Amino acid sequence: MVHEGASAMKQRKMTIVIDGPAGSGKSTVSKLVARRLGYAYLDTGALYRAVAYMLIAAGVEADDRDIVSKHLADAEIRCVKTPSGMFVQINGEDVTAHLRAEEVSLRASRISALPLVRAKLLPVQREAGRDGGIVAEGRDMATVVFPEAEVKIFLDADENERIKRRHRELAAREGRVQRARVAEGLRNRDRWDRTRAVAPLKPHADSVRIDTTRMSIDEVVEAVIAVINGHPSREFS
Ligand code: DC
């Protein structure tokens, strides 16, 4: 019977959230941690990017509240779960292939300051994380979207290191990219993400902060797993 109880507890899956600025290692680490735990991985930045892409594709240039509101009203935005991961669908279209361009990154950061955009995406994120067993990454996972998450992590790194990582990532995908442009884009996004009035990027009071500047990916993953293993409910999982 003790065993049955223990195995029932074993089914309890946690919600792990990882917040942090661009280049902090969030995405890579979140994916690897999710894989280690057998949990789903939720990339909430992809939702903001998807909205940005939708506006760009529709030729909307201004981040005007009324225009954005009109486009969002009819849009059906979903996180679709598949055995190999989640992807974002807008009006039935898988938009994954369009999300990583620098133009989309910058626009996503700008439109994410609009309360109506955040309000539209909040239930989509909560629905995706409803059953737990998830590693969700973003900017406001701990402070707004999943404040009840058992484990809250905030990853950070020195600005220069974050620029270096972002530059490497973009150069690998797009070929030659100017470092100065990458630096400018990252600094702008940082400023917008940290200073917006609604759900700005910041750690929750309970967040465990990890400075990844001088750490390898593996070291960060191990540090996060150690925090998870140290959580009381993990004794039974
Ligand atoms: O994590 P990312 O670079 O894919 O996110 C793109 C932009 O989306 C980011 O600059 C700010 C916004 N974002 C947000 O405001 N809240 C989130 N939870 C995730 C992303």
mmCIF file of C-alpha atoms and ligand atoms in Angstrom:
data_model
loop_
_atom_site.group_PDB
_atom_site.id
_atom_site.type_symbol
_atom_site.label_atom_id
_atom_site.label_comp_id
_atom_site.label_asym_id
_atom_site.label_seq_id
_atom_site.Cartn_x
_atom_site.Cartn_y
_atom_site.Cartn_z
ATOM 1 C CA MET A 1 0.000 0.000 0.000
ATOM 2 C CA VAL A 2 2.850 2.299 0.812
ATOM 3 C CA HIS A 3 4.093 1.568 -2.651
ATOM 4 C CA GLU A 4 0.770 2.440 -4.212
ATOM 5 C CA GLY A 5 0.777 5.746 -2.369
ATOM 6 C CA ALA A 6 4.294 6.453 -3.486
ATOM 7 C CA SER A 7 3.497 5.649 -7.097
ATOM 8 C CA ALA A 8 0.382 7.828 -6.984
ATOM 9 C CA MET A 9 2.624 10.681 -5.826
ATOM 10 C CA LYS A 10 4.962 9.771 -8.631
ATOM 11 C CA GLN A 11 2.281 10.858 -11.121
ATOM 12 C CA ARG A 12 2.361 14.397 -9.752
ATOM 13 C CA LYS A 13 4.010 16.527 -12.331
ATOM 14 C CA MET A 14 5.412 19.913 -11.533
ATOM 15 C CA THR A 15 5.324 23.216 -13.355
ATOM 16 C CA ILE A 16 8.828 24.566 -13.921
ATOM 17 C CA VAL A 17 9.216 28.133 -15.178
ATOM 18 C CA ILE A 18 12.347 29.732 -16.571
ATOM 19 C CA ASP A 19 12.448 33.487 -17.179
ATOM 20 C CA GLY A 20 15.261 35.693 -18.377
ATOM 21 C CA PRO A 21 16.462 38.130 -21.050
ATOM 22 C CA ALA A 22 17.496 37.278 -24.631
ATOM 23 C CA GLY A 23 20.758 35.348 -24.721
ATOM 24 C CA SER A 24 20.561 34.108 -21.138
ATOM 25 C CA GLY A 25 20.365 30.485 -22.348
ATOM 26 C CA LYS A 26 16.668 30.085 -21.521
ATOM 27 C CA SER A 27 15.524 28.268 -24.645
ATOM 28 C CA THR A 28 18.357 25.742 -24.894
ATOM 29 C CA VAL A 29 18.277 25.021 -21.176
ATOM 30 C CA SER A 30 14.477 24.791 -20.988
ATOM 31 C CA LYS A 31 14.368 22.272 -23.851
ATOM 32 C CA LEU A 32 17.072 20.104 -22.282
ATOM 33 C CA VAL A 33 15.500 20.219 -18.817
ATOM 34 C CA ALA A 34 12.113 19.278 -20.306
ATOM 35 C CA ARG A 35 13.703 16.349 -22.116
ATOM 36 C CA ARG A 36 15.452 15.142 -18.948
ATOM 37 C CA LEU A 37 12.195 15.198 -16.987
ATOM 38 C CA GLY A 38 10.003 13.866 -19.800
ATOM 39 C CA TYR A 39 8.002 17.105 -19.563
ATOM 40 C CA ALA A 40 6.505 19.267 -22.321
ATOM 41 C CA TYR A 41 8.392 22.410 -23.358
ATOM 42 C CA LEU A 42 6.441 25.654 -23.785
ATOM 43 C CA ASP A 43 8.175 28.504 -25.613
ATOM 44 C CA THR A 44 5.936 31.485 -24.833
ATOM 45 C CA GLY A 45 8.110 33.867 -26.874
ATOM 46 C CA ALA A 46 6.858 31.945 -29.925
ATOM 47 C CA LEU A 47 3.341 33.231 -29.209
ATOM 48 C CA TYR A 48 4.467 36.870 -29.162
ATOM 49 C CA ARG A 49 6.542 36.225 -32.271
ATOM 50 C CA ALA A 50 3.526 34.639 -33.960
ATOM 51 C CA VAL A 51 1.427 37.755 -33.321
ATOM 52 C CA ALA A 52 4.282 39.923 -34.641
ATOM 53 C CA TYR A 53 4.526 37.758 -37.760
ATOM 54 C CA MET A 54 0.778 37.925 -38.295
ATOM 55 C CA LEU A 55 0.884 41.757 -38.223
ATOM 56 C CA ILE A 56 3.913 41.941 -40.518
ATOM 57 C CA ALA A 57 2.303 39.497 -42.976
ATOM 58 C CA ALA A 58 -0.885 41.591 -42.953
ATOM 59 C CA GLY A 59 1.143 44.715 -43.768
ATOM 60 C CA VAL A 60 0.342 46.423 -40.458
ATOM 61 C CA GLU A 61 3.199 48.804 -39.739
ATOM 62 C CA ALA A 62 2.125 50.773 -36.689
ATOM 63 C CA ASP A 63 1.746 49.236 -33.251
ATOM 64 C CA ASP A 64 -1.479 51.157 -32.918
ATOM 65 C CA ARG A 65 -3.761 49.717 -30.269
ATOM 66 C CA ASP A 66 -6.965 49.882 -32.308
ATOM 67 C CA ILE A 67 -5.455 48.359 -35.446
ATOM 68 C CA VAL A 68 -3.722 45.560 -33.524
ATOM 69 C CA SER A 69 -6.940 44.948 -31.608
ATOM 70 C CA LYS A 70 -8.888 44.524 -34.863
ATOM 71 C CA HIS A 71 -6.390 41.969 -36.182
ATOM 72 C CA LEU A 72 -6.266 40.070 -32.903
ATOM 73 C CA ALA A 73 -10.029 39.926 -32.419
ATOM 74 C CA ASP A 74 -10.580 37.409 -35.205
ATOM 75 C CA ALA A 75 -7.325 35.507 -34.809
ATOM 76 C CA GLU A 76 -7.452 32.010 -33.415
ATOM 77 C CA ILE A 77 -4.099 31.383 -31.685
ATOM 78 C CA ARG A 78 -3.296 27.942 -30.322
ATOM 79 C CA CYS A 79 -0.396 25.946 -28.943
ATOM 80 C CA VAL A 80 -0.692 22.555 -30.597
ATOM 81 C CA LYS A 81 0.811 19.630 -28.681
ATOM 82 C CA THR A 82 2.466 16.884 -30.715
ATOM 83 C CA PRO A 83 4.642 13.975 -29.555
ATOM 84 C CA SER A 84 7.725 15.907 -30.714
ATOM 85 C CA GLY A 85 6.785 19.202 -29.045
ATOM 86 C CA MET A 86 4.434 22.142 -29.205
ATOM 87 C CA PHE A 87 4.027 24.578 -32.043
ATOM 88 C CA VAL A 88 2.005 27.750 -32.560
ATOM 89 C CA GLN A 89 -0.888 27.862 -34.963
ATOM 90 C CA ILE A 90 -2.652 31.029 -36.109
ATOM 91 C CA ASN A 91 -5.972 30.522 -37.888
ATOM 92 C CA GLY A 92 -4.989 26.940 -38.584
ATOM 93 C CA GLU A 93 -1.536 27.772 -40.012
ATOM 94 C CA ASP A 94 1.677 26.443 -38.423
ATOM 95 C CA VAL A 95 3.790 29.630 -38.308
ATOM 96 C CA THR A 96 6.970 28.088 -36.837
ATOM 97 C CA ALA A 97 9.097 28.657 -39.945
ATOM 98 C CA HIS A 98 8.558 32.431 -39.791
ATOM 99 C CA LEU A 99 9.316 33.156 -36.159
ATOM 100 C CA ARG A 100 13.092 33.505 -35.800
ATOM 101 C CA ALA A 101 13.847 36.438 -38.162
ATOM 102 C CA GLU A 102 15.325 39.530 -36.474
ATOM 103 C CA GLU A 103 12.458 41.697 -37.785
ATOM 104 C CA VAL A 104 10.017 39.383 -36.002
ATOM 105 C CA SER A 105 12.107 39.463 -32.776
ATOM 106 C CA LEU A 106 12.047 43.243 -32.592
ATOM 107 C CA ARG A 107 8.367 43.531 -33.473
ATOM 108 C CA ALA A 108 7.512 40.830 -30.906
ATOM 109 C CA SER A 109 9.276 42.812 -28.216
ATOM 110 C CA ARG A 110 7.388 45.984 -29.169
ATOM 111 C CA ILE A 111 3.899 44.491 -29.422
ATOM 112 C CA SER A 112 4.407 42.515 -26.213
ATOM 113 C CA ALA A 113 4.133 45.827 -24.348
ATOM 114 C CA LEU A 114 0.479 46.158 -25.453
ATOM 115 C CA PRO A 115 -1.871 44.971 -22.680
ATOM 116 C CA LEU A 116 -4.402 43.669 -25.230
ATOM 117 C CA VAL A 117 -1.774 41.378 -26.762
ATOM 118 C CA ARG A 118 -0.803 40.020 -23.334
ATOM 119 C CA ALA A 119 -4.472 39.552 -22.414
ATOM 120 C CA LYS A 120 -5.087 37.570 -25.608
ATOM 121 C CA LEU A 121 -2.105 35.271 -25.009
ATOM 122 C CA LEU A 122 -2.563 34.682 -21.266
ATOM 123 C CA PRO A 123 -5.328 32.035 -21.556
ATOM 124 C CA VAL A 124 -3.488 30.345 -24.431
ATOM 125 C CA GLN A 125 -0.430 29.886 -22.187
ATOM 126 C CA ARG A 126 -2.429 28.763 -19.155
ATOM 127 C CA GLU A 127 -4.313 26.237 -21.255
ATOM 128 C CA ALA A 128 -1.031 24.814 -22.570
ATOM 129 C CA GLY A 129 0.263 24.426 -18.993
ATOM 130 C CA ARG A 130 -3.007 23.307 -17.396
ATOM 131 C CA ASP A 131 -1.971 19.749 -16.530
ATOM 132 C CA GLY A 132 1.521 20.582 -15.244
ATOM 133 C CA GLY A 133 4.421 18.444 -16.425
ATOM 134 C CA ILE A 134 5.752 21.444 -18.282
ATOM 135 C CA VAL A 135 8.855 23.608 -18.559
ATOM 136 C CA ALA A 136 7.651 27.052 -19.640
ATOM 137 C CA GLU A 137 10.059 29.793 -20.632
ATOM 138 C CA GLY A 138 9.490 33.509 -21.161
ATOM 139 C CA ARG A 139 9.634 36.848 -19.368
ATOM 140 C CA ASP A 140 6.654 36.763 -16.996
ATOM 141 C CA MET A 141 6.180 33.056 -16.354
ATOM 142 C CA ALA A 142 6.761 33.345 -12.608
ATOM 143 C CA THR A 143 5.303 36.796 -12.038
ATOM 144 C CA VAL A 144 2.103 36.530 -14.097
ATOM 145 C CA VAL A 145 1.354 33.366 -16.065
ATOM 146 C CA PHE A 146 2.238 30.539 -13.660
ATOM 147 C CA PRO A 147 2.791 32.188 -10.248
ATOM 148 C CA GLU A 148 1.909 28.863 -8.590
ATOM 149 C CA ALA A 149 4.783 27.042 -10.372
ATOM 150 C CA GLU A 150 6.689 24.824 -7.955
ATOM 151 C CA VAL A 151 10.074 25.796 -9.390
ATOM 152 C CA LYS A 152 10.880 29.303 -10.570
ATOM 153 C CA ILE A 153 14.219 30.004 -12.207
ATOM 154 C CA PHE A 154 15.608 33.313 -13.486
ATOM 155 C CA LEU A 155 18.559 32.991 -15.846
ATOM 156 C CA ASP A 156 20.792 35.951 -16.575
ATOM 157 C CA ALA A 157 24.196 36.694 -18.079
ATOM 158 C CA ASP A 158 26.397 39.731 -18.726
ATOM 159 C CA GLU A 159 25.263 41.787 -21.680
ATOM 160 C CA ASN A 160 28.442 41.151 -23.698
ATOM 161 C CA GLU A 161 28.117 37.426 -23.278
ATOM 162 C CA ARG A 162 24.453 37.535 -24.299
ATOM 163 C CA ILE A 163 25.332 39.554 -27.432
ATOM 164 C CA LYS A 164 28.050 36.998 -28.268
ATOM 165 C CA ARG A 165 25.612 34.093 -27.961
ATOM 166 C CA ARG A 166 22.908 35.802 -29.988
ATOM 167 C CA HIS A 167 25.427 36.745 -32.688
ATOM 168 C CA ARG A 168 26.663 33.144 -32.900
ATOM 169 C CA GLU A 169 23.102 31.858 -33.151
ATOM 170 C CA LEU A 170 22.087 34.306 -35.899
ATOM 171 C CA ALA A 171 25.335 33.822 -37.853
ATOM 172 C CA ALA A 172 24.851 30.042 -37.798
ATOM 173 C CA ARG A 173 21.381 30.445 -39.241
ATOM 174 C CA GLU A 174 21.708 33.422 -41.571
ATOM 175 C CA GLY A 175 25.402 33.626 -42.467
ATOM 176 C CA ARG A 176 27.261 36.924 -42.010
ATOM 177 C CA VAL A 177 25.587 39.171 -39.457
ATOM 178 C CA GLN A 178 27.051 42.412 -38.103
ATOM 179 C CA ARG A 179 27.824 42.236 -34.408
ATOM 180 C CA ALA A 180 26.917 45.915 -33.947
ATOM 181 C CA ARG A 181 23.426 45.282 -35.310
ATOM 182 C CA VAL A 182 22.935 42.269 -33.082
ATOM 183 C CA ALA A 183 24.091 44.331 -30.089
ATOM 184 C CA GLU A 184 21.709 47.158 -30.907
ATOM 185 C CA GLY A 185 18.767 44.792 -31.366
ATOM 186 C CA LEU A 186 19.452 42.986 -28.106
ATOM 187 C CA ARG A 187 19.862 46.224 -26.125
ATOM 188 C CA ASN A 188 16.613 47.614 -27.535
ATOM 189 C CA ARG A 189 14.710 44.452 -26.721
ATOM 190 C CA ASP A 190 16.177 44.394 -23.225
ATOM 191 C CA ARG A 191 15.093 47.952 -22.615
ATOM 192 C CA TRP A 192 11.572 47.420 -23.943
ATOM 193 C CA ASP A 193 11.117 44.098 -22.118
ATOM 194 C CA ARG A 194 12.360 45.425 -18.760
ATOM 195 C CA THR A 195 10.651 48.797 -18.753
ATOM 196 C CA ARG A 196 7.175 48.128 -20.140
ATOM 197 C CA ALA A 197 4.345 48.891 -17.754
ATOM 198 C CA VAL A 198 2.620 45.495 -18.013
ATOM 199 C CA ALA A 199 4.412 42.274 -16.992
ATOM 200 C CA PRO A 200 7.976 43.574 -17.401
ATOM 201 C CA LEU A 201 10.879 41.142 -17.353
ATOM 202 C CA LYS A 202 11.876 40.678 -13.712
ATOM 203 C CA PRO A 203 12.438 37.841 -11.264
ATOM 204 C CA HIS A 204 9.689 36.721 -8.894
ATOM 205 C CA ALA A 205 10.532 37.049 -5.195
ATOM 206 C CA ASP A 206 10.786 33.214 -5.102
ATOM 207 C CA SER A 207 12.886 32.873 -8.252
ATOM 208 C CA VAL A 208 16.243 31.149 -7.991
ATOM 209 C CA ARG A 209 18.645 33.337 -9.959
ATOM 210 C CA ILE A 210 21.445 31.762 -11.955
ATOM 211 C CA ASP A 211 24.141 33.830 -13.636
ATOM 212 C CA THR A 212 25.104 31.778 -16.708
ATOM 213 C CA THR A 213 27.891 34.092 -17.948
ATOM 214 C CA ARG A 214 30.708 31.653 -17.238
ATOM 215 C CA MET A 215 28.745 28.434 -17.306
ATOM 216 C CA SER A 216 28.412 25.841 -20.051
ATOM 217 C CA ILE A 217 24.930 24.731 -21.126
ATOM 218 C CA ASP A 218 25.443 21.419 -19.315
ATOM 219 C CA GLU A 219 26.401 23.195 -16.110
ATOM 220 C CA VAL A 220 23.283 25.366 -16.269
ATOM 221 C CA VAL A 221 21.077 22.322 -16.924
ATOM 222 C CA GLU A 222 22.623 20.551 -13.918
ATOM 223 C CA ALA A 223 22.101 23.626 -11.744
ATOM 224 C CA VAL A 224 18.426 23.803 -12.737
ATOM 225 C CA ILE A 225 17.930 20.055 -12.183
ATOM 226 C CA ALA A 226 19.513 20.446 -8.727
ATOM 227 C CA VAL A 227 16.964 23.146 -7.853
ATOM 228 C CA ILE A 228 14.140 20.900 -9.100
ATOM 229 C CA ASN A 229 15.445 17.912 -7.129
ATOM 230 C CA GLY A 230 15.640 20.099 -4.043
ATOM 231 C CA HIS A 231 11.939 20.913 -4.193
ATOM 232 C CA PRO A 232 9.899 19.136 -1.483
ATOM 233 C CA SER A 233 7.337 17.650 -3.902
ATOM 234 C CA ARG A 234 10.205 16.150 -5.912
ATOM 235 C CA GLU A 235 10.820 13.639 -3.074
ATOM 236 C CA PHE A 236 7.881 11.710 -4.445
ATOM 237 C CA SER A 237 8.337 12.186 -8.158
HETATM 238 O O1 DC B 1 11.908 34.712 -25.784
HETATM 239 P P1 DC B 1 11.809 35.364 -27.148
HETATM 240 O O2 DC B 1 13.058 36.095 -27.565
HETATM 241 O O3 DC B 1 11.359 34.388 -28.200
HETATM 242 O O4 DC B 1 10.646 36.457 -27.013
HETATM 243 C C1 DC B 1 10.331 37.376 -28.027
HETATM 244 C C2 DC B 1 9.707 38.616 -27.411
HETATM 245 O O5 DC B 1 8.414 38.293 -26.878
HETATM 246 C C3 DC B 1 10.475 39.205 -26.245
HETATM 247 O O6 DC B 1 11.368 40.213 -26.667
HETATM 248 C C4 DC B 1 9.411 39.763 -25.344
HETATM 249 C C5 DC B 1 8.181 38.965 -25.656
HETATM 250 N N1 DC B 1 7.840 38.001 -24.617
HETATM 251 C C6 DC B 1 7.105 38.464 -23.556
HETATM 252 O O7 DC B 1 6.833 39.660 -23.471
HETATM 253 N N2 DC B 1 6.675 37.605 -22.596
HETATM 254 C C7 DC B 1 6.985 36.310 -22.671
HETATM 255 N N3 DC B 1 6.541 35.475 -21.729
HETATM 256 C C8 DC B 1 7.778 35.804 -23.741
HETATM 257 C C9 DC B 1 8.197 36.699 -24.700
#
